[in-house]
Amino acid sequence: MDLHFGDSKPTDEERAAIDTLLGPPESSWEGADRSDADLRWARGGRAARERRDLLLPGLHAVNDRIGWISEGALDYLCRRLTVPPAEAYGVATFYAMFSVKPRPATVLHVCTDLACAAAGASELCAGVEARLGLGSGVSVERSPCLGLCERAPAALAVKAGDPVRTAVSAPATVERAVLAASAPDSAPEEPSAALAVPQAGRAGREELVLLSRVGVVDPASLDDYRAHGGYTALRQAFAIGPAGVIREVTDAGLVGRGGAAFPTGRKWQATASQPDHPHYLVCNADESEPGTFKDRVVMEGDPYSLVESMTIAGYAVGAHKGYLYLRGEYPRALERMEHAIGQARARGLLGDDVLGQGYAFDIEIRRGAGAYICGEETALFNSIEGYRGEPRSKPPFPVEKGLFGKPTAENNVETLVNVLPILTMGAQAYAAIGTEKSTGPKLFCVSGSVDRPGIYELPFGATLGELLDLAGVRKRLRAVLLGGAAGGFVRPDELDIPLTFEGTREAGTTLGSGVVLAFDDTVPLPRLLLRIAEFFRDESCGQCVPCRVGTVRQEEALHRIADRTGADAAPDIALLREVGRAMKDASICGLGQTAWNAVESAIDRLGAYE
């Protein structure tokens, strides 16, 4: 696409989709009919450039209405926002859920990632593609993880229009997936979020802390949420002040639950102390790690808890605006969060005067569009700002220069909702849960070859074996993947590993975000490793050479090993180690740094290619 505006024109429907989001254009410089005044001076450009962050919502608006993004639509959106078309084209082609080539209005995303692959995703894809051949009006796309691992295999149908319609099929069969694609409105309703919490229907539910309301409260009812302790924590936050909130979070020992385990209190204190203003709060709900779905369950089953915890975090760091970056594959979570934010705003729990305390705070949802790399905090900031979701070099760190170049505190959903029990039970009582170095409860996403897949809440320090006993391993266990695609494999004789950050490090693996994928001896391990390599090759943003080239070389080597039946794999394993070291040492962000972890652990701990 040329650097300059082209001659392509948007259709009336494409123009309407963009104008609904941005309002009517004010001058011909933004795409309106030319007037005499427009011939004398250019106007509106600076204001339009300040709305660059609306580029991603604009792309969503067109893609939702039409099903793909034409050159004319992209050109018109660029005129409205004064964005160079080449840059906008780079953004539009960055995300898996967008298409800049014509395709049918209905797209069926069929998950082919780890949990779904073990549950027969290949057969499902083949069956669906055979049923929905050319001329069906449906585009079938093999997709990375859809975050529905507890109900694998999974499919998501998206039918463009006004409004866009979606239907989830999980567990999917060929018939259910075809029905979801051909008639989204007639597809069966998704099961309650509580079904993803096996502990909710068993004795001991009263011991749940983070998941205590899932399946108990009506997720659409603010009154029901408040009747079950909702907004007690926010009132406590106002009582002790921002410094008091940060002190409680620090004393509780809360660390980030996304995998990095950085102390939350330190992050909040560093953000709050910055003299530059405004400050921002960003909630990272773009969980895209294969095997991860805990944030989705919280947002679907207890959405007001996230609204409340974001308000507390914003209050603590001195932010008046919060962004919820929600992955595009979660239509029900999006609906629940939009409703919860709207209700909270209508009842004075968001807005100019929260709870009559003189504190202004509001939340805006930004949808992702299928990019694993946007789970990295600085890539997420770029995505919100309307750029390609590529990580930034650090320093400066987000607490100094984050979103829009301002001090920003970024946390994921699980980290934020932990703030509620800290304030209601007190830092000391919270810190008494778990271990000395890993305090509080932890959510684990268990899927794969187990009888009861779902989200489990256990105190830090429980062993891997205890967790798998709750989930029930179906057959003879072959391996367990901890931490998802970026994690590592452990053997069946290592189930006494304590599920803490320090315990998994000592065992030579990682806890990550809490993914636990169990595989029995019927699952072909080499095929899983190849799928992991394909995932990282596809999800690499391509910004840095070690990751851009290394993920390709890793996949090529694993393909050669798989195709070389009975031959010596030693040369390619040596190459894998060399490439893996280079990625780990020299990649800009965690994607490249961890892309070799699972393959390395499978070779060293499981003897995958012996």
Coordinates of C-alpha atoms in Angstrom, one line a residue:
M1 CA 0.0 0.0 0.0
D2 CA 1.3 3.4 -0.9
L3 CA 2.5 5.9 1.7
H4 CA -0.1 8.4 0.4
F5 CA -3.9 8.4 0.3
G6 CA -5.2 6.4 -2.6
D7 CA -8.3 6.8 -4.8
S8 CA -10.3 3.9 -3.2
K9 CA -13.6 5.0 -1.7
P10 CA -15.4 3.4 1.2
T11 CA -18.8 1.9 0.7
D12 CA -21.7 3.6 2.5
E13 CA -21.7 0.8 5.1
E14 CA -18.0 1.1 5.8
R15 CA -18.3 4.9 6.1
A16 CA -21.3 4.5 8.5
A17 CA -19.3 2.0 10.7
I18 CA -16.5 4.5 11.1
D19 CA -18.7 7.5 11.5
T20 CA -20.7 5.8 14.2
L21 CA -17.5 5.5 16.2
L22 CA -15.9 8.8 15.4
G23 CA -18.9 11.1 14.6
P24 CA -19.4 12.8 11.3
P25 CA -16.3 14.4 9.6
E26 CA -15.9 18.1 10.1
S27 CA -14.1 19.0 6.9
S28 CA -13.0 17.5 3.6
W29 CA -9.6 17.0 5.2
E30 CA -11.3 14.3 7.2
G31 CA -13.3 12.8 4.4
A32 CA -16.4 15.1 4.2
D33 CA -17.6 16.8 1.0
R34 CA -15.3 19.7 0.1
S35 CA -16.5 23.3 1.0
D36 CA -15.1 26.7 0.0
A37 CA -13.6 27.0 3.4
D38 CA -11.6 23.8 3.0
L39 CA -10.0 25.2 -0.1
R40 CA -8.5 28.1 1.9
W41 CA -7.1 26.4 5.0
A42 CA -6.7 22.9 6.5
R43 CA -8.4 22.4 9.8
G44 CA -8.9 19.6 12.3
G45 CA -5.6 17.8 11.7
R46 CA -4.2 18.3 15.2
A47 CA -7.4 17.2 16.9
A48 CA -7.6 14.1 14.6
R49 CA -4.0 13.2 15.4
E50 CA -4.7 13.3 19.1
R51 CA -7.3 10.5 18.4
R52 CA -4.7 8.1 17.0
D53 CA -5.6 5.7 19.8
L54 CA -9.0 5.2 18.1
L55 CA -7.3 3.4 15.2
L56 CA -7.8 -0.1 16.7
P57 CA -11.5 0.6 17.7
G58 CA -12.0 1.9 14.1
L59 CA -10.5 -1.3 12.6
H60 CA -12.8 -3.3 14.8
A61 CA -15.8 -1.2 13.7
V62 CA -15.2 -2.0 10.1
N63 CA -14.2 -5.6 10.6
D64 CA -17.3 -6.2 12.8
R65 CA -19.7 -4.6 10.3
I66 CA -18.2 -5.9 7.0
G67 CA -16.1 -8.9 8.0
W68 CA -12.9 -7.5 6.5
I69 CA -11.1 -4.2 6.0
S70 CA -11.0 -2.9 2.4
E71 CA -8.5 -0.4 1.1
G72 CA -11.2 2.2 0.8
A73 CA -12.3 1.7 4.4
L74 CA -8.7 1.9 5.6
D75 CA -8.1 5.0 3.6
Y76 CA -11.2 6.7 5.0
L77 CA -10.3 5.7 8.6
C78 CA -6.8 7.1 8.0
R79 CA -8.2 10.4 6.7
R80 CA -10.5 10.7 9.8
L81 CA -7.5 10.2 12.2
T82 CA -4.7 11.7 10.0
V83 CA -2.8 8.5 10.2
P84 CA -0.4 7.6 7.3
P85 CA -2.1 4.7 5.4
A86 CA 1.2 2.7 5.4
E87 CA 1.2 2.8 9.2
A88 CA -2.5 1.8 9.5
Y89 CA -1.9 -1.1 7.0
G90 CA 0.9 -2.3 9.3
V91 CA -1.5 -2.2 12.3
A92 CA -4.4 -3.9 10.4
T93 CA -2.2 -6.8 9.2
F94 CA -0.6 -7.2 12.7
Y95 CA -3.7 -8.8 14.2
A96 CA -5.0 -12.3 13.4
M97 CA -8.7 -11.4 13.7
F98 CA -8.5 -8.8 11.0
S99 CA -8.3 -9.4 7.2
V100 CA -7.4 -6.9 4.5
K101 CA -8.4 -9.4 1.8
P102 CA -12.1 -10.2 0.9
R103 CA -13.6 -13.0 2.9
P104 CA -17.1 -14.2 3.8
A105 CA -19.0 -12.3 6.5
T106 CA -18.9 -15.3 8.8
V107 CA -15.6 -16.6 10.1
L108 CA -15.3 -19.8 12.1
H109 CA -12.2 -19.9 14.3
V110 CA -11.4 -23.4 15.3
C111 CA -8.8 -23.7 18.1
T112 CA -5.8 -26.0 17.2
D113 CA -3.7 -25.3 20.3
L114 CA -2.5 -27.6 23.0
A115 CA -5.6 -28.5 25.0
C116 CA -7.7 -28.7 21.9
A117 CA -5.1 -30.6 19.9
A118 CA -5.1 -33.2 22.6
A119 CA -8.9 -33.3 22.4
G120 CA -9.1 -34.0 18.7
A121 CA -8.9 -30.5 17.1
S122 CA -7.4 -31.9 13.9
E123 CA -10.3 -34.2 13.3
L124 CA -12.7 -31.4 14.1
C125 CA -11.1 -29.0 11.6
A126 CA -11.1 -31.7 8.9
G127 CA -14.8 -32.4 9.5
V128 CA -15.8 -28.8 9.6
E129 CA -13.8 -27.9 6.4
A130 CA -15.4 -30.8 4.6
R131 CA -18.9 -29.7 5.6
L132 CA -18.3 -26.0 5.0
G133 CA -16.6 -26.1 1.6
L134 CA -16.3 -23.4 -1.0
G135 CA -19.5 -21.4 -1.5
S136 CA -20.8 -22.0 2.1
G137 CA -20.4 -18.3 3.0
V138 CA -18.2 -19.3 5.9
S139 CA -14.4 -18.9 6.2
V140 CA -12.9 -21.6 8.5
E141 CA -9.7 -20.5 10.2
R142 CA -7.4 -22.6 12.3
S143 CA -6.8 -20.5 15.4
P144 CA -4.4 -20.3 18.3
C145 CA -5.9 -20.8 21.8
L146 CA -9.4 -19.4 22.3
G147 CA -9.2 -19.5 26.1
L148 CA -11.8 -22.3 26.3
C149 CA -9.5 -25.0 27.3
E150 CA -11.7 -26.5 30.0
R151 CA -14.2 -27.3 27.2
A152 CA -11.9 -28.4 24.5
P153 CA -12.1 -28.7 21.6
A154 CA -13.5 -25.2 20.9
A155 CA -14.7 -23.0 18.1
L156 CA -15.8 -19.4 17.9
A157 CA -18.1 -18.1 15.1
V158 CA -18.1 -14.4 14.2
K159 CA -20.8 -13.1 11.8
A160 CA -20.2 -9.6 10.6
G161 CA -23.1 -7.2 10.6
D162 CA -24.9 -4.5 12.6
P163 CA -24.6 -5.7 15.2
V164 CA -21.9 -8.3 14.9
R165 CA -23.0 -11.7 16.2
T166 CA -20.9 -14.4 17.8
A167 CA -21.4 -18.0 19.0
V168 CA -19.1 -20.2 21.0
S169 CA -19.2 -24.0 20.5
A170 CA -17.3 -25.8 23.2
P171 CA -16.9 -28.7 23.5
A172 CA -17.3 -28.6 19.8
T173 CA -18.5 -31.3 17.4
V174 CA -18.7 -30.9 13.6
E175 CA -22.4 -30.4 13.9
R176 CA -22.3 -27.9 16.7
A177 CA -19.5 -25.9 15.0
V178 CA -21.4 -25.8 11.7
L179 CA -24.6 -24.7 13.5
A180 CA -22.7 -21.9 15.3
A181 CA -21.3 -20.7 12.0
S182 CA -24.5 -20.9 9.9
A183 CA -26.9 -19.7 12.5
P184 CA -25.2 -17.9 15.5
D185 CA -28.5 -16.8 17.0
S186 CA -29.7 -20.4 17.1
A187 CA -26.6 -21.9 18.7
P188 CA -27.0 -23.2 22.3
E189 CA -26.3 -20.8 25.1
E190 CA -22.9 -21.0 26.7
P191 CA -22.9 -22.8 30.1
S192 CA -22.5 -20.8 33.3
A193 CA -19.1 -19.6 34.2
A194 CA -19.5 -21.6 37.4
L195 CA -19.1 -24.8 35.5
A196 CA -15.5 -23.8 34.9
V197 CA -15.0 -23.9 38.7
P198 CA -15.2 -27.5 39.8
Q199 CA -14.7 -26.5 43.5
A200 CA -17.9 -24.5 43.3
G201 CA -20.1 -27.6 43.5
R202 CA -18.1 -29.5 46.1
A203 CA -17.5 -29.4 49.8
G204 CA -15.0 -26.8 50.9
R205 CA -16.4 -24.1 48.7
E206 CA -16.4 -21.8 51.7
E207 CA -12.6 -21.8 51.6
L208 CA -12.6 -20.1 48.2
V209 CA -11.5 -16.4 48.3
L210 CA -11.1 -15.2 44.8
L211 CA -13.8 -17.4 43.3
S212 CA -16.2 -17.3 46.2
R213 CA -18.9 -15.3 44.3
V214 CA -18.6 -17.2 40.9
G215 CA -21.8 -19.2 40.7
V216 CA -23.3 -17.5 43.7
V217 CA -24.0 -14.0 42.5
D218 CA -25.9 -12.9 39.4
P219 CA -23.1 -11.5 37.2
A220 CA -25.5 -8.9 35.8
S221 CA -26.7 -7.6 39.2
L222 CA -24.8 -4.9 41.0
D223 CA -27.2 -5.2 43.9
D224 CA -26.4 -8.9 44.2
Y225 CA -22.7 -8.2 44.1
R226 CA -23.0 -5.6 46.9
A227 CA -25.2 -8.0 49.0
H228 CA -22.3 -10.5 48.9
G229 CA -19.6 -8.0 50.2
G230 CA -19.1 -6.0 47.0
Y231 CA -17.6 -2.5 47.4
T232 CA -16.6 -3.1 51.1
A233 CA -13.0 -3.1 49.9
L234 CA -13.4 0.2 48.1
R235 CA -14.9 1.9 51.2
Q236 CA -12.0 0.6 53.2
A237 CA -9.6 2.1 50.6
F238 CA -11.2 5.5 50.9
A239 CA -11.0 5.2 54.7
I240 CA -7.2 4.5 54.8
G241 CA -6.2 6.7 51.7
P242 CA -4.0 5.9 48.8
A243 CA -0.8 5.5 50.8
G244 CA -2.6 3.2 53.2
V245 CA -3.8 1.0 50.3
I246 CA -0.3 0.7 48.9
R247 CA 1.0 -0.1 52.4
E248 CA -1.6 -2.9 52.8
V249 CA -0.8 -4.4 49.4
T250 CA 2.9 -4.2 50.1
D251 CA 2.6 -5.8 53.6
A252 CA 0.4 -8.6 52.1
G253 CA 3.3 -9.6 49.8
L254 CA 1.1 -9.6 46.7
V255 CA 3.1 -10.2 43.5
G256 CA 2.0 -10.2 39.9
R257 CA 0.1 -13.2 38.9
G258 CA 0.9 -13.0 35.2
G259 CA 4.2 -14.8 35.5
A260 CA 6.8 -12.1 36.3
A261 CA 5.9 -12.1 40.1
F262 CA 6.9 -8.4 40.5
P263 CA 5.8 -7.0 43.8
T264 CA 2.6 -5.1 43.2
G265 CA 3.0 -2.7 46.1
R266 CA 6.4 -1.5 44.7
K267 CA 4.9 -1.0 41.2
W268 CA 2.0 1.0 42.6
Q269 CA 4.3 3.1 44.9
A270 CA 6.7 3.8 42.0
T271 CA 3.7 5.0 39.8
A272 CA 2.1 7.1 42.5
S273 CA 5.3 8.9 43.3
Q274 CA 5.9 10.1 39.7
P275 CA 5.6 13.9 39.4
D276 CA 4.5 13.7 35.8
H277 CA 0.7 13.6 35.2
P278 CA -1.8 12.2 34.3
H279 CA -1.2 8.7 35.7
Y280 CA -2.9 5.7 34.1
L281 CA -4.1 2.3 35.2
V282 CA -4.2 -0.6 32.7
C283 CA -5.7 -4.0 33.3
N284 CA -4.2 -6.6 31.1
A285 CA -7.0 -9.1 30.3
D286 CA -5.4 -10.3 27.1
E287 CA -4.5 -13.7 28.4
S288 CA -3.4 -15.6 25.3
E289 CA -1.1 -18.2 26.7
P290 CA -2.2 -21.6 25.5
G291 CA -4.0 -23.2 28.5
T292 CA -4.9 -20.0 30.2
F293 CA -8.5 -19.0 30.9
K294 CA -8.8 -17.9 34.5
D295 CA -9.3 -14.2 33.7
R296 CA -12.1 -15.1 31.4
V297 CA -13.9 -17.0 34.1
V298 CA -13.5 -14.1 36.6
M299 CA -14.9 -11.6 34.1
E300 CA -17.8 -13.8 33.1
G301 CA -18.7 -14.9 36.6
D302 CA -17.8 -12.0 38.8
P303 CA -17.3 -8.9 36.6
Y304 CA -18.0 -6.3 39.3
S305 CA -15.1 -7.5 41.3
L306 CA -12.8 -6.4 38.5
V307 CA -14.5 -3.0 38.3
E308 CA -14.1 -2.5 42.0
S309 CA -10.5 -3.6 42.1
M310 CA -9.5 -1.4 39.2
T311 CA -11.1 1.5 41.0
I312 CA -9.0 0.8 44.1
A313 CA -5.9 0.5 42.1
G314 CA -6.6 3.7 40.2
Y315 CA -7.2 5.5 43.5
A316 CA -3.9 4.1 45.0
V317 CA -1.7 5.2 42.1
G318 CA -3.4 8.6 41.4
A319 CA -5.0 7.6 38.1
H320 CA -8.4 9.0 36.9
K321 CA -8.6 6.8 33.8
G322 CA -8.3 3.0 33.6
Y323 CA -8.1 0.9 30.4
L324 CA -9.3 -2.7 30.4
Y325 CA -7.5 -4.4 27.5
L326 CA -9.7 -7.4 26.8
R327 CA -8.8 -10.1 24.3
G328 CA -11.0 -10.1 21.2
E329 CA -11.8 -13.8 21.5
Y330 CA -13.9 -13.3 24.6
P331 CA -17.4 -12.1 23.4
R332 CA -19.2 -13.0 26.6
A333 CA -16.6 -11.5 28.9
L334 CA -16.8 -8.3 26.8
E335 CA -20.6 -8.2 27.2
R336 CA -20.4 -8.8 31.0
M337 CA -17.7 -6.2 31.5
E338 CA -19.5 -3.6 29.4
H339 CA -22.7 -4.1 31.4
A340 CA -20.9 -4.0 34.7
I341 CA -19.0 -0.8 33.9
G342 CA -22.2 0.8 32.6
Q343 CA -24.1 -0.1 35.8
A344 CA -21.3 1.1 38.1
R345 CA -21.2 4.4 36.2
A346 CA -25.0 4.8 36.5
R347 CA -24.9 4.2 40.2
G348 CA -22.0 6.6 41.0
L349 CA -19.4 3.9 41.5
L350 CA -17.5 5.2 38.5
G351 CA -17.4 8.8 37.1
D352 CA -16.7 12.2 38.5
D353 CA -17.4 11.5 42.1
V354 CA -17.0 7.8 43.1
L355 CA -19.1 7.0 46.2
G356 CA -19.3 10.7 46.9
Q357 CA -15.6 10.8 47.9
G358 CA -14.5 13.5 45.4
Y359 CA -12.4 11.0 43.5
A360 CA -12.9 10.8 39.7
F361 CA -12.3 7.5 37.9
D362 CA -13.6 5.8 34.8
I363 CA -12.8 2.7 32.8
E364 CA -12.7 2.3 29.1
I365 CA -12.6 -1.1 27.4
R366 CA -10.2 -1.7 24.5
R367 CA -10.5 -4.9 22.5
G368 CA -7.5 -6.8 21.4
A369 CA -7.7 -8.5 18.0
G370 CA -5.7 -11.7 18.3
A371 CA -2.0 -11.1 19.1
Y372 CA -0.3 -13.0 21.9
I373 CA 2.5 -10.4 22.1
C374 CA 0.1 -7.8 23.3
G375 CA 0.1 -9.6 26.7
E376 CA 3.5 -7.9 27.1
E377 CA 2.8 -4.7 28.9
T378 CA 4.6 -2.2 26.5
A379 CA 3.3 -4.0 23.4
L380 CA -0.2 -3.6 25.0
F381 CA 0.5 0.2 25.4
N382 CA 1.4 0.4 21.7
S383 CA -1.7 -1.4 20.8
I384 CA -4.0 0.9 22.7
E385 CA -2.2 4.0 21.3
G386 CA -2.9 2.8 17.7
Y387 CA 0.5 1.3 16.8
R388 CA 1.7 -2.2 16.0
G389 CA 1.8 -4.2 19.2
E390 CA 5.5 -4.4 19.4
P391 CA 7.4 -4.3 22.8
R392 CA 9.4 -1.3 23.7
S393 CA 12.9 -1.3 25.1
K394 CA 13.3 -0.8 28.8
P395 CA 14.2 1.5 30.5
P396 CA 12.3 3.7 30.8
F397 CA 9.9 1.5 32.6
P398 CA 6.1 1.8 32.5
V399 CA 5.9 3.4 36.0
E400 CA 7.9 6.3 34.5
K401 CA 6.8 6.4 30.9
G402 CA 4.0 4.0 30.0
L403 CA 0.7 4.5 28.2
F404 CA 0.8 7.8 26.2
G405 CA 4.3 8.4 27.7
K406 CA 2.8 8.8 31.2
P407 CA 3.3 6.9 34.5
T408 CA 1.3 3.7 34.3
A409 CA 0.5 0.8 36.6
E410 CA -0.3 -2.4 34.6
N411 CA -1.7 -5.5 36.3
N412 CA -3.6 -8.5 35.1
V413 CA -7.1 -9.5 36.2
E414 CA -6.0 -12.1 38.9
T415 CA -3.5 -9.7 40.4
L416 CA -6.1 -6.9 40.7
V417 CA -8.9 -9.0 42.2
N418 CA -6.5 -10.2 45.0
V419 CA -6.6 -6.6 46.3
L420 CA -10.2 -7.1 47.5
P421 CA -9.5 -9.7 50.1
I422 CA -6.3 -7.9 51.2
L423 CA -8.4 -4.9 52.1
T424 CA -11.3 -6.8 53.6
M425 CA -9.4 -9.3 55.7
G426 CA -6.2 -7.2 56.3
A427 CA -2.7 -7.6 55.1
Q428 CA -1.6 -9.9 57.9
A429 CA -4.5 -12.4 57.5
Y430 CA -3.9 -12.4 53.7
A431 CA -0.1 -13.0 54.1
A432 CA -0.9 -16.0 56.4
I433 CA -2.3 -17.8 53.4
G434 CA 0.3 -19.6 51.3
T435 CA 4.0 -19.5 52.1
E436 CA 6.4 -16.8 53.4
K437 CA 7.6 -15.9 49.9
S438 CA 4.5 -16.7 47.9
T439 CA 1.5 -15.3 49.8
G440 CA -2.2 -15.6 49.2
P441 CA -4.4 -17.8 47.0
K442 CA -3.5 -18.7 43.5
L443 CA -5.7 -19.6 40.5
F444 CA -4.6 -22.6 38.4
C445 CA -6.0 -23.4 34.9
V446 CA -6.1 -27.2 34.7
S447 CA -6.9 -28.8 31.3
G448 CA -5.9 -31.7 29.1
S449 CA -6.1 -35.3 30.2
V450 CA -8.1 -34.8 33.4
D451 CA -11.7 -35.6 34.4
R452 CA -12.6 -32.2 35.9
P453 CA -10.8 -29.4 33.9
G454 CA -11.4 -25.9 35.1
I455 CA -10.1 -23.1 37.4
Y456 CA -8.9 -24.3 40.8
E457 CA -8.1 -22.0 43.7
L458 CA -5.5 -23.2 46.1
P459 CA -3.1 -21.5 48.6
F460 CA 0.4 -21.2 47.4
G461 CA 2.4 -24.2 48.6
A462 CA 0.0 -27.0 47.6
T463 CA 1.8 -29.5 45.5
L464 CA 1.2 -30.3 41.8
G465 CA 0.1 -33.8 42.8
E466 CA -2.6 -32.4 45.1
L467 CA -3.9 -30.2 42.3
L468 CA -4.0 -33.0 39.9
D469 CA -5.8 -35.2 42.4
L470 CA -8.6 -32.6 42.6
A471 CA -8.8 -32.5 38.8
G472 CA -8.5 -36.3 38.4
V473 CA -6.0 -37.6 35.8
R474 CA -7.9 -39.8 33.3
K475 CA -5.2 -42.3 32.2
R476 CA -1.5 -43.0 32.7
L477 CA 0.2 -39.6 33.0
R478 CA 2.9 -38.9 30.4
A479 CA 3.9 -35.3 31.2
V480 CA 2.6 -32.1 32.8
L481 CA 3.2 -28.7 31.1
L482 CA 3.6 -25.9 33.7
G483 CA 3.2 -22.3 32.7
G484 CA 1.8 -22.9 29.2
A485 CA 3.7 -22.8 25.9
A486 CA 6.3 -20.5 27.6
G487 CA 6.7 -22.9 30.5
G488 CA 8.3 -26.3 31.0
F489 CA 7.4 -30.0 31.2
V490 CA 7.7 -32.1 34.3
R491 CA 7.7 -35.8 34.7
P492 CA 5.0 -37.9 36.5
D493 CA 7.5 -38.7 39.2
E494 CA 7.9 -34.9 40.0
L495 CA 4.4 -34.2 41.2
D496 CA 5.6 -33.3 44.7
I497 CA 6.8 -29.9 43.3
P498 CA 5.3 -27.2 45.5
L499 CA 3.2 -24.7 43.5
T500 CA 5.1 -21.5 44.5
F501 CA 7.3 -19.2 42.5
E502 CA 10.3 -20.3 44.5
G503 CA 9.4 -24.0 44.5
T504 CA 9.0 -24.3 40.8
R505 CA 12.3 -22.3 40.2
E506 CA 14.2 -24.7 42.5
A507 CA 12.7 -27.6 40.5
G508 CA 14.0 -26.1 37.2
T509 CA 10.6 -25.1 35.8
T510 CA 8.2 -22.2 36.1
L511 CA 4.8 -21.4 37.6
G512 CA 4.1 -18.8 35.0
S513 CA 0.5 -17.6 35.0
G514 CA -0.8 -20.9 36.5
V515 CA -1.3 -23.1 33.5
V516 CA -1.3 -26.9 34.3
L517 CA -1.7 -29.0 31.1
A518 CA -1.8 -32.7 31.8
F519 CA -1.0 -35.2 29.0
D520 CA -1.6 -38.9 29.1
D521 CA 0.4 -41.5 27.1
T522 CA -2.0 -41.3 24.2
V523 CA -1.0 -37.8 23.3
P524 CA 1.9 -37.6 20.7
L525 CA 4.5 -35.5 22.5
P526 CA 6.6 -34.6 19.3
R527 CA 3.4 -33.2 17.7
L528 CA 2.8 -31.0 20.8
L529 CA 6.3 -29.7 20.7
L530 CA 5.9 -28.9 17.0
R531 CA 2.6 -27.0 17.8
I532 CA 4.4 -25.0 20.4
A533 CA 7.1 -24.0 17.9
E534 CA 4.5 -23.1 15.3
F535 CA 2.7 -21.0 17.9
F536 CA 5.8 -18.9 18.7
R537 CA 6.8 -18.6 15.1
D538 CA 3.3 -17.3 14.3
E539 CA 3.1 -15.0 17.3
S540 CA 6.5 -13.4 17.1
C541 CA 6.1 -9.7 16.3
G542 CA 9.2 -9.8 14.2
Q543 CA 10.8 -6.7 15.7
C544 CA 14.0 -8.3 16.9
V545 CA 16.2 -10.7 14.9
P546 CA 16.8 -13.4 17.6
C547 CA 13.1 -14.0 18.0
R548 CA 12.1 -13.4 14.4
V549 CA 14.7 -15.8 12.9
G550 CA 15.1 -18.1 15.9
T551 CA 11.4 -19.1 16.1
V552 CA 11.5 -20.0 12.4
R553 CA 14.7 -22.1 12.8
Q554 CA 13.2 -23.8 15.9
E555 CA 10.2 -24.9 13.9
E556 CA 12.2 -26.0 11.0
A557 CA 14.4 -28.2 13.1
L558 CA 11.5 -29.8 14.8
H559 CA 9.9 -30.5 11.4
R560 CA 13.1 -32.2 10.3
I561 CA 13.2 -34.3 13.4
A562 CA 9.6 -35.4 13.0
D563 CA 10.1 -36.3 9.3
R564 CA 13.4 -38.1 9.9
T565 CA 11.8 -41.3 11.4
G566 CA 14.5 -43.5 13.1
A567 CA 17.4 -41.3 12.1
D568 CA 19.8 -39.5 14.4
A569 CA 18.3 -36.3 15.7
A570 CA 21.5 -35.1 17.5
P571 CA 22.5 -32.5 14.9
D572 CA 19.2 -30.8 15.0
I573 CA 19.0 -31.0 18.8
A574 CA 22.4 -29.3 19.0
L575 CA 21.1 -26.6 16.6
L576 CA 18.0 -26.2 18.8
R577 CA 20.1 -25.6 21.8
E578 CA 22.2 -23.0 20.1
V579 CA 19.2 -21.2 18.7
G580 CA 17.4 -21.4 22.1
R581 CA 20.4 -19.8 23.9
A582 CA 20.5 -17.0 21.4
M583 CA 16.7 -16.3 21.7
K584 CA 16.9 -16.4 25.5
D585 CA 19.9 -14.1 25.7
A586 CA 19.2 -11.5 23.0
S587 CA 15.4 -11.2 22.5
I588 CA 13.8 -7.9 23.4
C589 CA 10.8 -9.4 25.4
G590 CA 9.7 -12.5 27.1
L591 CA 8.2 -14.1 24.0
G592 CA 11.6 -14.8 22.4
Q593 CA 13.2 -15.4 25.8
T594 CA 10.9 -18.2 26.7
A595 CA 10.1 -19.7 23.2
W596 CA 12.7 -22.5 23.7
N597 CA 11.7 -23.4 27.3
A598 CA 9.1 -26.1 26.7
V599 CA 11.1 -27.8 23.9
E600 CA 14.2 -27.8 26.1
S601 CA 12.4 -29.3 29.1
A602 CA 10.9 -32.0 26.9
I603 CA 14.3 -33.0 25.5
D604 CA 16.1 -32.9 28.9
R605 CA 13.4 -34.1 31.3
L606 CA 11.2 -36.3 29.1
G607 CA 13.7 -37.6 26.6
A608 CA 11.3 -36.6 23.9
Y609 CA 13.6 -37.6 21.0
E610 CA 15.5 -40.6 22.4

